[in-house]
Coordinates of C-alpha atoms and ligand atoms in Angstrom, one line a residue:
M1 CA 15.8 -27.4 -13.7
K2 CA 13.0 -25.4 -12.3
P3 CA 10.1 -27.7 -11.3
T4 CA 6.9 -27.0 -13.2
C5 CA 4.0 -25.7 -11.3
P6 CA 0.7 -27.7 -11.7
A7 CA -1.5 -24.7 -10.6
H8 CA 0.2 -22.5 -13.2
D9 CA -0.3 -25.1 -16.0
E10 CA -3.9 -25.5 -15.0
A11 CA -4.5 -21.7 -14.9
T12 CA -2.9 -21.3 -18.3
R13 CA -5.2 -24.0 -19.7
R14 CA -8.2 -22.3 -18.2
S15 CA -7.2 -18.8 -19.5
A16 CA -6.7 -20.3 -22.9
G17 CA -10.3 -21.5 -22.8
A18 CA -11.4 -18.1 -21.5
A19 CA -13.5 -17.4 -24.5
R20 CA -15.8 -20.4 -23.7
P21 CA -17.2 -20.0 -20.2
R22 CA -18.4 -23.2 -18.7
R23 CA -19.7 -21.8 -15.4
T24 CA -21.8 -18.9 -14.1
F25 CA -21.8 -17.4 -10.6
A26 CA -24.7 -19.7 -9.8
D27 CA -22.4 -22.7 -10.3
L28 CA -19.7 -21.5 -7.9
P29 CA -19.3 -22.5 -4.3
G30 CA -19.4 -19.9 -1.5
P31 CA -20.7 -19.1 1.9
R32 CA -24.5 -19.5 2.2
G33 CA -25.5 -16.0 3.6
L34 CA -28.9 -14.6 4.7
P35 CA -31.7 -13.3 2.5
V36 CA -31.4 -9.7 1.5
I37 CA -28.0 -9.0 3.3
G38 CA -26.2 -12.0 1.9
N39 CA -22.8 -12.3 3.7
L40 CA -22.5 -8.7 4.8
H41 CA -23.1 -9.6 8.5
E42 CA -20.1 -11.9 8.4
L43 CA -17.6 -9.1 7.5
H44 CA -16.3 -7.9 10.8
A45 CA -15.7 -4.1 10.7
D46 CA -11.9 -4.1 10.9
R47 CA -11.0 -7.7 10.1
W48 CA -13.0 -8.4 6.9
H49 CA -9.9 -9.4 4.9
L50 CA -9.5 -12.4 7.3
E51 CA -13.1 -13.4 6.5
F52 CA -12.3 -13.4 2.8
E53 CA -9.3 -15.5 3.4
R54 CA -11.2 -17.9 5.7
W55 CA -13.7 -18.4 2.8
W56 CA -10.8 -19.0 0.5
R57 CA -9.5 -21.8 2.6
A58 CA -13.1 -23.3 2.8
F59 CA -14.2 -22.8 -0.8
G60 CA -11.0 -22.8 -2.9
D61 CA -9.5 -20.3 -5.4
V62 CA -12.7 -19.2 -7.2
F63 CA -15.9 -18.6 -5.3
V64 CA -18.8 -16.2 -4.8
V65 CA -19.9 -14.1 -1.9
R66 CA -23.0 -11.9 -1.6
M67 CA -22.8 -8.2 -0.5
G68 CA -26.5 -7.6 0.0
R69 CA -28.2 -9.0 -3.2
Q70 CA -25.1 -8.5 -5.3
P71 CA -23.0 -11.6 -6.0
I72 CA -19.2 -10.9 -6.1
L73 CA -16.6 -13.1 -7.7
V74 CA -13.6 -13.8 -5.5
V75 CA -10.4 -15.0 -7.1
A76 CA -7.1 -16.2 -5.4
E77 CA -5.5 -18.4 -8.1
G78 CA -2.3 -16.6 -9.1
E79 CA -2.6 -16.7 -12.9
L80 CA -6.2 -15.6 -12.8
V81 CA -5.4 -12.8 -10.3
R82 CA -2.6 -11.5 -12.6
D83 CA -4.9 -11.9 -15.6
V84 CA -7.6 -9.7 -14.1
L85 CA -5.2 -7.1 -12.9
Q86 CA -3.5 -7.1 -16.3
R87 CA -6.8 -6.5 -18.2
R88 CA -7.1 -2.9 -16.8
P89 CA -8.3 -0.3 -17.6
A90 CA -10.2 -1.9 -20.6
V91 CA -12.0 -4.9 -19.0
F92 CA -11.7 -4.2 -15.3
R93 CA -11.7 -1.0 -13.2
R94 CA -11.3 -0.3 -9.5
T95 CA -14.7 -0.5 -7.8
R96 CA -16.8 2.5 -8.9
A97 CA -17.4 3.6 -5.3
I98 CA -13.7 4.8 -5.1
E99 CA -14.1 7.1 -8.0
D100 CA -17.6 8.3 -7.0
V101 CA -16.5 9.3 -3.5
S102 CA -13.3 10.8 -4.7
R103 CA -15.1 12.9 -7.3
E104 CA -17.4 14.4 -4.6
A105 CA -14.1 15.4 -2.9
D106 CA -12.7 16.9 -6.2
M107 CA -9.8 14.4 -5.9
V108 CA -9.9 12.0 -8.8
G109 CA -6.2 11.2 -8.8
L110 CA -4.2 8.3 -10.1
F111 CA -5.6 5.8 -7.6
S112 CA -9.3 6.6 -8.2
A113 CA -9.4 7.7 -11.8
D114 CA -10.3 5.1 -14.5
G115 CA -10.3 4.7 -18.2
E116 CA -8.7 7.5 -20.4
A117 CA -8.5 9.9 -17.4
W118 CA -6.4 7.3 -15.6
R119 CA -4.2 6.6 -18.6
K120 CA -3.3 10.3 -19.1
Q121 CA -2.5 10.7 -15.4
R122 CA -0.5 7.5 -15.2
Q123 CA 1.6 8.6 -18.2
L124 CA 2.4 12.0 -16.6
I125 CA 2.7 11.0 -13.0
N126 CA 4.5 7.6 -13.1
P127 CA 7.8 9.2 -14.1
T128 CA 7.7 11.5 -11.1
L129 CA 8.2 8.4 -8.9
H130 CA 11.0 6.9 -10.9
A131 CA 14.2 5.9 -9.0
R132 CA 16.2 9.0 -10.2
H133 CA 13.7 11.4 -8.6
V134 CA 13.2 9.2 -5.6
E135 CA 16.9 9.2 -5.0
G136 CA 16.8 13.0 -5.1
F137 CA 14.6 12.8 -2.0
F138 CA 17.1 10.8 -0.1
P139 CA 18.6 13.6 2.0
S140 CA 15.1 14.4 3.4
I141 CA 14.4 10.7 4.1
C142 CA 17.7 10.5 6.0
E143 CA 17.1 13.6 8.1
I144 CA 13.7 12.4 9.2
T145 CA 15.1 8.9 9.9
G146 CA 17.6 10.6 12.2
R147 CA 14.6 12.1 14.1
L148 CA 13.0 8.7 14.5
R149 CA 16.3 7.4 15.8
D150 CA 16.4 10.3 18.4
L151 CA 12.9 9.4 19.5
W152 CA 13.7 5.7 20.0
S153 CA 17.0 6.5 21.7
R154 CA 15.1 8.4 24.3
A155 CA 12.7 5.5 24.7
A156 CA 15.7 3.2 25.2
D157 CA 17.1 5.5 27.8
E158 CA 13.8 5.5 29.7
R159 CA 13.4 1.8 29.2
A160 CA 9.9 2.5 27.8
A161 CA 8.1 0.2 25.3
R162 CA 7.0 2.1 22.2
D163 CA 3.8 2.0 20.2
V164 CA 5.9 1.9 17.1
L165 CA 3.0 2.0 14.7
G166 CA 2.1 5.5 16.0
D167 CA 5.7 6.6 15.6
L168 CA 6.0 5.2 12.1
M169 CA 2.8 6.8 11.0
R170 CA 4.3 10.2 12.1
Y171 CA 7.6 9.3 10.4
S172 CA 5.8 8.5 7.1
V173 CA 3.6 11.6 7.3
D174 CA 6.8 13.7 7.7
V175 CA 8.6 12.0 4.8
T176 CA 5.6 12.0 2.5
S177 CA 4.6 15.6 3.1
T178 CA 8.2 16.8 2.6
I179 CA 8.5 14.9 -0.6
A180 CA 5.0 15.6 -1.9
F181 CA 4.9 19.4 -1.3
G182 CA 8.1 20.5 0.5
R183 CA 6.5 21.1 3.8
D184 CA 8.0 19.1 6.7
L185 CA 5.2 18.7 9.2
N186 CA 7.7 17.5 11.7
T187 CA 5.1 15.6 13.7
L188 CA 7.8 13.3 15.1
R189 CA 9.1 16.2 17.2
G190 CA 6.3 18.7 17.3
G191 CA 3.4 16.3 17.8
P192 CA 0.1 16.6 15.9
D193 CA 0.1 19.4 13.3
A194 CA -3.2 21.1 12.2
L195 CA -2.7 20.1 8.6
Q196 CA -2.0 16.5 9.6
E197 CA -5.1 16.4 11.7
H198 CA -7.1 17.7 8.7
L199 CA -5.5 15.1 6.5
Q200 CA -6.3 12.3 8.9
R201 CA -10.0 13.4 9.0
V202 CA -10.1 13.4 5.2
F203 CA -8.6 10.0 4.9
L204 CA -10.9 8.4 7.5
G205 CA -13.9 10.1 5.9
L206 CA -13.0 8.8 2.4
N207 CA -12.5 5.3 3.7
R208 CA -15.8 5.4 5.6
R209 CA -17.7 6.6 2.5
I210 CA -16.0 4.1 0.1
L211 CA -17.0 1.2 2.4
A212 CA -20.5 2.4 3.2
P213 CA -23.3 0.2 1.8
L214 CA -25.3 3.4 1.0
P215 CA -24.3 7.1 0.3
Y216 CA -26.0 8.2 3.6
W217 CA -24.0 11.5 3.7
R218 CA -26.0 12.8 0.7
Y219 CA -29.1 12.8 2.9
L220 CA -27.8 13.2 6.5
G221 CA -25.4 15.8 7.9
L222 CA -23.8 13.8 10.6
P223 CA -21.1 15.6 12.8
A224 CA -18.3 13.3 11.4
D225 CA -19.3 14.3 7.9
R226 CA -19.4 18.0 8.6
A227 CA -16.0 17.7 10.1
Y228 CA -14.8 15.9 7.0
D229 CA -16.2 18.6 4.7
R230 CA -14.4 21.3 6.8
A231 CA -11.1 19.4 6.8
L232 CA -11.3 18.8 3.1
L233 CA -11.9 22.5 2.4
A234 CA -8.9 23.5 4.6
V235 CA -6.6 20.9 2.9
K236 CA -7.8 21.9 -0.6
R237 CA -7.2 25.6 0.1
L238 CA -3.7 25.0 1.3
I239 CA -2.6 22.6 -1.5
L240 CA -4.1 24.9 -4.2
E241 CA -2.1 27.8 -2.7
L242 CA 1.1 25.6 -2.9
V243 CA 0.3 24.6 -6.5
A244 CA -0.1 28.3 -7.5
A245 CA 3.1 29.3 -5.7
A246 CA 5.1 26.4 -7.3
R247 CA 3.7 27.2 -10.7
R248 CA 4.8 30.8 -10.4
E249 CA 8.3 29.8 -9.5
L250 CA 8.7 27.0 -12.0
E251 CA 7.1 28.8 -14.9
G252 CA 9.4 31.7 -14.5
G253 CA 7.3 34.2 -12.4
A254 CA 8.7 34.6 -8.9
G255 CA 11.7 32.4 -9.8
G256 CA 12.6 35.0 -12.6
V257 CA 11.8 34.6 -16.3
D258 CA 15.4 33.8 -17.1
R259 CA 16.0 31.4 -14.2
P260 CA 12.9 29.4 -13.4
A261 CA 13.4 27.2 -10.3
R262 CA 14.2 23.5 -10.6
P263 CA 11.5 21.1 -9.5
R264 CA 12.2 19.8 -6.0
T265 CA 9.0 18.1 -4.9
L266 CA 6.5 15.7 -6.3
L267 CA 4.2 18.7 -6.7
D268 CA 6.8 20.5 -8.7
L269 CA 7.5 17.4 -10.9
M270 CA 3.8 17.1 -11.6
I271 CA 3.5 20.7 -12.7
V272 CA 6.4 20.4 -15.2
A273 CA 5.4 16.8 -16.3
R274 CA 4.9 16.5 -20.1
D275 CA 4.1 13.4 -22.1
G276 CA 6.9 12.7 -24.7
E277 CA 4.3 11.4 -27.3
N278 CA 1.9 14.2 -26.7
P279 CA 3.8 17.3 -25.5
R280 CA 0.7 19.4 -25.1
A281 CA -0.7 17.0 -22.5
H282 CA -0.1 18.3 -18.9
L283 CA -1.8 18.2 -15.5
S284 CA -4.3 20.9 -14.6
D285 CA -4.2 22.5 -11.1
A286 CA -7.1 20.3 -10.1
E287 CA -5.3 17.1 -11.2
V288 CA -2.1 18.2 -9.4
Y289 CA -4.1 18.8 -6.2
A290 CA -5.9 15.4 -6.5
N291 CA -2.6 13.7 -7.0
V292 CA -0.7 15.4 -4.2
L293 CA -3.5 14.2 -1.9
T294 CA -3.4 10.7 -3.5
M295 CA 0.4 10.4 -2.8
L296 CA -0.2 11.3 0.8
L297 CA -3.0 8.9 1.1
A298 CA -1.4 6.0 -0.8
G299 CA 2.1 6.5 0.7
E300 CA 1.6 7.0 4.4
D301 CA -0.2 4.1 6.1
T302 CA 1.0 1.5 3.6
T303 CA 4.7 2.3 4.3
A304 CA 4.2 2.8 8.1
N305 CA 2.3 -0.5 8.4
T306 CA 5.0 -2.4 6.5
L307 CA 7.8 -1.0 8.7
A308 CA 5.8 -1.9 11.8
W309 CA 5.4 -5.5 10.6
I310 CA 9.1 -5.7 9.8
L311 CA 9.9 -4.6 13.4
Y312 CA 7.4 -7.3 14.6
Y313 CA 9.4 -10.0 12.7
L314 CA 12.8 -8.7 13.9
G315 CA 11.5 -8.7 17.5
S316 CA 10.0 -12.2 17.3
R317 CA 12.8 -13.8 15.3
P318 CA 16.2 -13.2 17.1
D319 CA 17.9 -15.4 14.4
V320 CA 16.6 -13.1 11.6
Q321 CA 17.6 -10.0 13.6
A322 CA 21.1 -11.3 14.2
R323 CA 21.7 -12.0 10.5
A324 CA 20.3 -8.6 9.4
R325 CA 22.4 -6.8 12.1
E326 CA 25.6 -8.6 11.0
E327 CA 24.9 -7.4 7.4
A328 CA 24.1 -3.8 8.5
D329 CA 27.4 -3.7 10.6
R330 CA 29.4 -5.0 7.6
V331 CA 27.8 -2.7 5.0
L332 CA 27.5 0.5 7.1
G333 CA 30.9 0.3 8.8
G334 CA 30.9 3.1 11.4
G335 CA 27.8 4.8 10.0
L336 CA 24.4 4.8 11.8
I337 CA 22.1 5.7 8.9
P338 CA 22.7 4.0 5.5
T339 CA 23.9 6.2 2.6
L340 CA 22.0 5.7 -0.7
E341 CA 24.7 3.4 -2.0
Q342 CA 24.7 1.3 1.2
S343 CA 21.0 1.0 1.3
K344 CA 21.2 -0.8 -2.0
R345 CA 23.6 -3.3 -0.6
L346 CA 21.4 -4.3 2.3
E347 CA 20.4 -7.5 0.5
Y348 CA 19.2 -9.6 3.5
T349 CA 17.3 -6.6 4.9
G350 CA 15.6 -6.3 1.5
A351 CA 14.7 -10.0 1.7
V352 CA 13.2 -9.4 5.2
T353 CA 11.1 -6.7 3.7
Q354 CA 10.0 -8.9 0.7
E355 CA 9.0 -11.7 3.1
T356 CA 7.1 -9.3 5.4
L357 CA 5.2 -7.9 2.4
R358 CA 4.4 -11.4 1.3
L359 CA 2.9 -12.4 4.7
R360 CA 1.6 -9.0 5.9
S361 CA 0.7 -7.1 2.8
A362 CA -0.8 -3.7 3.7
A363 CA -3.3 -4.3 0.9
P364 CA -4.3 -8.0 1.1
L365 CA -7.1 -7.7 -1.4
L366 CA -8.2 -5.4 -4.2
Y367 CA -11.8 -4.5 -5.2
L368 CA -12.5 -4.3 -8.9
E369 CA -15.5 -4.3 -11.2
A370 CA -16.1 -5.6 -14.7
N371 CA -16.6 -2.9 -17.3
H372 CA -18.5 -5.3 -19.7
D373 CA -19.4 -8.9 -20.0
T374 CA -16.2 -11.0 -19.8
V375 CA -14.7 -14.3 -18.6
V376 CA -12.4 -15.1 -15.8
G377 CA -10.9 -18.6 -16.2
D378 CA -14.0 -20.5 -17.1
V379 CA -16.5 -18.3 -15.3
A380 CA -18.8 -15.8 -17.1
V381 CA -18.7 -12.4 -15.4
P382 CA -21.5 -10.0 -16.3
A383 CA -20.9 -6.3 -16.8
G384 CA -20.9 -4.3 -13.5
A385 CA -20.1 -7.4 -11.4
G386 CA -17.7 -7.0 -8.5
V387 CA -14.5 -9.0 -8.6
V388 CA -12.3 -9.2 -5.5
V389 CA -8.7 -10.5 -6.0
L390 CA -7.0 -12.0 -2.9
T391 CA -3.5 -10.8 -3.6
R392 CA -2.1 -11.9 -0.3
A393 CA -3.7 -15.4 -0.5
T394 CA -1.9 -15.8 -3.8
G395 CA 1.5 -15.3 -2.0
R396 CA 0.5 -17.9 0.6
K397 CA -0.2 -20.8 -1.8
P398 CA 2.3 -23.7 -1.5
E399 CA 2.5 -24.1 -5.3
Y400 CA 4.2 -20.7 -5.4
F401 CA 6.0 -20.4 -2.1
G402 CA 7.0 -23.6 -0.4
D403 CA 6.3 -23.7 3.4
P404 CA 4.2 -20.6 2.8
E405 CA 3.2 -19.7 6.4
S406 CA 6.8 -19.6 7.6
F407 CA 8.8 -16.4 7.6
R408 CA 11.9 -17.4 5.6
P409 CA 13.7 -14.3 4.2
E410 CA 16.4 -16.4 2.6
R411 CA 13.9 -17.7 0.0
W412 CA 14.4 -14.3 -1.7
L413 CA 18.2 -14.8 -1.9
G414 CA 18.1 -18.0 -3.8
G415 CA 18.7 -19.8 -0.5
A416 CA 15.6 -21.9 -0.5
P417 CA 16.0 -25.6 -1.1
P418 CA 15.3 -26.5 -4.8
T419 CA 12.3 -28.6 -3.7
L420 CA 10.7 -25.4 -2.2
P421 CA 8.7 -23.6 -4.9
H422 CA 9.5 -19.9 -5.3
E423 CA 7.6 -17.8 -7.7
P424 CA 8.4 -14.1 -7.0
R425 CA 5.9 -12.9 -9.7
M426 CA 3.1 -14.3 -7.4
A427 CA 4.1 -12.0 -4.6
L428 CA 1.5 -9.2 -5.3
A429 CA 1.8 -6.8 -2.3
F430 CA 2.2 -3.9 -4.8
G431 CA -0.4 -5.2 -7.2
S432 CA 0.3 -6.1 -10.8
G433 CA -0.2 -5.1 -14.4
P434 CA -0.6 -1.5 -15.7
R435 CA -1.8 -0.2 -12.3
V436 CA 1.0 -1.7 -10.2
C437 CA 2.0 0.6 -7.4
P438 CA 4.2 3.4 -8.7
G439 CA 5.5 4.2 -5.2
R440 CA 7.3 0.9 -4.8
S441 CA 10.9 2.3 -5.1
L442 CA 10.1 5.0 -2.6
A443 CA 8.6 2.6 -0.2
L444 CA 11.4 0.1 -0.4
L445 CA 14.0 2.9 0.0
E446 CA 12.2 4.2 3.1
C447 CA 12.2 0.6 4.5
A448 CA 15.9 0.0 3.8
V449 CA 17.0 3.3 5.4
T450 CA 14.8 2.9 8.5
V451 CA 15.6 -0.7 9.1
G452 CA 19.3 -0.1 8.5
M453 CA 19.2 2.6 11.1
V454 CA 17.3 0.4 13.6
L455 CA 19.7 -2.5 13.2
R456 CA 22.8 -0.3 13.7
S457 CA 21.4 1.6 16.7
F458 CA 19.3 -0.9 18.7
T459 CA 18.4 -4.4 19.5
V460 CA 14.6 -4.9 19.1
Q461 CA 12.4 -7.0 21.3
L462 CA 8.6 -7.5 21.5
A463 CA 7.6 -5.8 24.8
D464 CA 5.4 -8.7 25.6
H465 CA 5.9 -12.0 23.9
T466 CA 2.6 -13.3 25.3
A467 CA 0.4 -10.5 24.1
P468 CA -1.2 -11.2 20.7
V469 CA -0.4 -8.9 17.8
R470 CA -3.4 -9.0 15.6
E471 CA -4.2 -7.8 12.1
R472 CA -6.5 -4.9 11.8
M473 CA -7.8 -3.5 8.6
A474 CA -8.0 0.3 8.7
F475 CA -7.1 2.2 5.5
A476 CA -4.5 -0.5 5.1
M477 CA -3.7 -3.6 7.1
Q478 CA -1.8 -2.9 10.3
P479 CA -0.5 -4.7 13.4
E480 CA -2.7 -4.1 16.5
G481 CA -1.1 -4.3 19.9
L482 CA 2.5 -4.1 18.7
R483 CA 4.8 -2.6 21.3
I484 CA 8.6 -2.7 20.9
R485 CA 11.4 -2.3 23.5
F486 CA 14.6 -0.8 22.1
T487 CA 17.9 -1.3 23.7
K488 CA 20.9 0.8 22.6
R489 CA 23.8 -1.0 21.1
A490 CA 27.3 -0.1 22.3
C491 CA 28.1 1.4 18.9
A492 CA 25.1 3.7 18.8
Ligands
HEM1 C1 4.9 -0.6 1.3 C2 4.2 0.4 0.8 C3 3.2 0.3 -0.2 C4 2.4 -0.7 -0.6 C5 2.3 -2.1 0.1 C6 1.6 -0.3 -1.7 C7 0.6 -1.1 -2.3 C8 -0.2 -0.7 -3.4 C9 -1.1 -1.5 -4.1 C10 -1.5 -2.9 -3.7 C11 -1.7 -0.7 -5.1 C12 -2.7 -1.2 -6.1 C13 -2.0 -1.8 -7.3 C14 -2.9 -2.4 -8.3 O1 -4.1 -2.0 -8.4 O2 -2.5 -3.3 -9.0 C15 -1.1 0.6 -5.0 C16 -1.3 1.6 -5.9 C17 -0.8 2.9 -5.8 N1 0.2 3.3 -4.9 FE1 1.1 2.1 -3.5 N2 1.9 1.0 -2.0 C18 2.9 1.4 -1.1 C19 3.5 2.6 -1.1 C20 3.2 3.7 -1.9 C21 3.9 5.0 -1.9 C22 5.1 5.3 -1.0 C23 3.3 5.7 -2.9 C24 3.6 7.2 -3.3 C25 4.1 8.1 -2.6 C26 2.2 5.0 -3.5 C27 1.4 5.4 -4.5 C28 0.4 4.6 -5.1 C29 -0.4 5.1 -6.2 C30 -0.5 6.5 -6.7 C31 -1.2 4.0 -6.6 C32 -2.3 4.0 -7.7 C33 -1.7 3.5 -9.0 C34 -2.7 3.4 -10.2 O3 -3.8 3.1 -9.9 O4 -2.3 3.6 -11.3 N3 2.2 3.7 -2.9 N4 -0.1 0.6 -4.0

């Protein structure tokens, strides 16, 4: 019989009493902070997620921090985190800064939209990322994975250690641009591409503005912001041209009235998307543009960072690598890159990916805001208050995952001892509730194909076991200082 989880029971009791708040923010623990700036000075530019998690260990599952004068509720208890994420879009929304900054860039897509605008987009866009479409993208993923293999084969020949995060960023740019709008930027072979450089500038600029305490760019024309504006204009022009061309083909213009083309990319699928319940609902060109950019933004760094962390674990845990390699040899036979059917049978590799996501989630926390007065557990939350949910901390709680700090892939295969708690619904790397990541299947497929290829072709070692690999928060959480040495296997 499954052991009952005391934290779960406690949270259920608290949620049941949710209508009767007993505490306000003033009653909650939290770091003391300074007058006016609160705790802002403690948030290190690229490691602030670690500060939140340090506070969590010091103050427990529900506490308050101050961003300037604004108190923000921070929650790490699993049931409460899930409850907050579930009560979207009605009660909670993503922090308003995301929508405001995206609106200025004319790119309010699925990630940044809220309320009814989000609901309409989600209805139309979610199906474009369903497994059957994602599987249609499989040949492109394999081709680009083959390029990554060539690159790392050359590195193995030259006995050169690789900055794998840089390689994987280029890999995911190539995959995502091919899938999103049918243009293979081929940055793995050709090096930086003009469009890729523009995209990078746009993404960095968006990130900078979302995190800025004040909207300084509305009053100052700093060089970085002018470069951002130019890059945004170039990207917008190109994507709108692609939207217009795709519309002509799909709606029977250039493709011929009698024989309109079949949708091949996410952009095509968005153009033809219709809502079964409301067939007149469709996406405008502006919405398609916003969502093509959103897919590029949401799909690139997250997947690349996850793959880089997987290589980190394979390199630092020879026992895990040996077991994963044995599985890849057995499932792939003589093949070097998994077929679609084989990628689904790489169970241990899948468990390595799940365990990596639990410990090294690319998005360790999510920023939300209360739409109106509400209650979280027994805490009264006023309208407009910020709420940060520590999704990674939830996956590191011993009540949900026994021996939580250890990397144990077998826990995902029913191999954990019965005394070790295992609550997969508390692994929240892809979020939870109505806004859970719609790109999950695509990301997991990319991971299976890439890791399968690596295991069949190379052995993987950390280039320097003594050099620390640290967590760095850029757009998503990434390994800093990770260098990998590839050695070709005899079968490769
Ligand atoms: C390992 C890779 C990935 C991770 C860890 C990840 C993680 C996340 C997380 C944590 C969220 C927020 C969920 C929430 O609010 O509950 C999210 C949302 C989203 N992700 Fe992903 N993601 C990944 C890959 C992708 C890919 C490949 C795509 C598409 C190409 C994608 C598209 C999106 C979109 C559009 C949203 C917004 C959904 C909404 O608000 O309705 N993601 N992702």
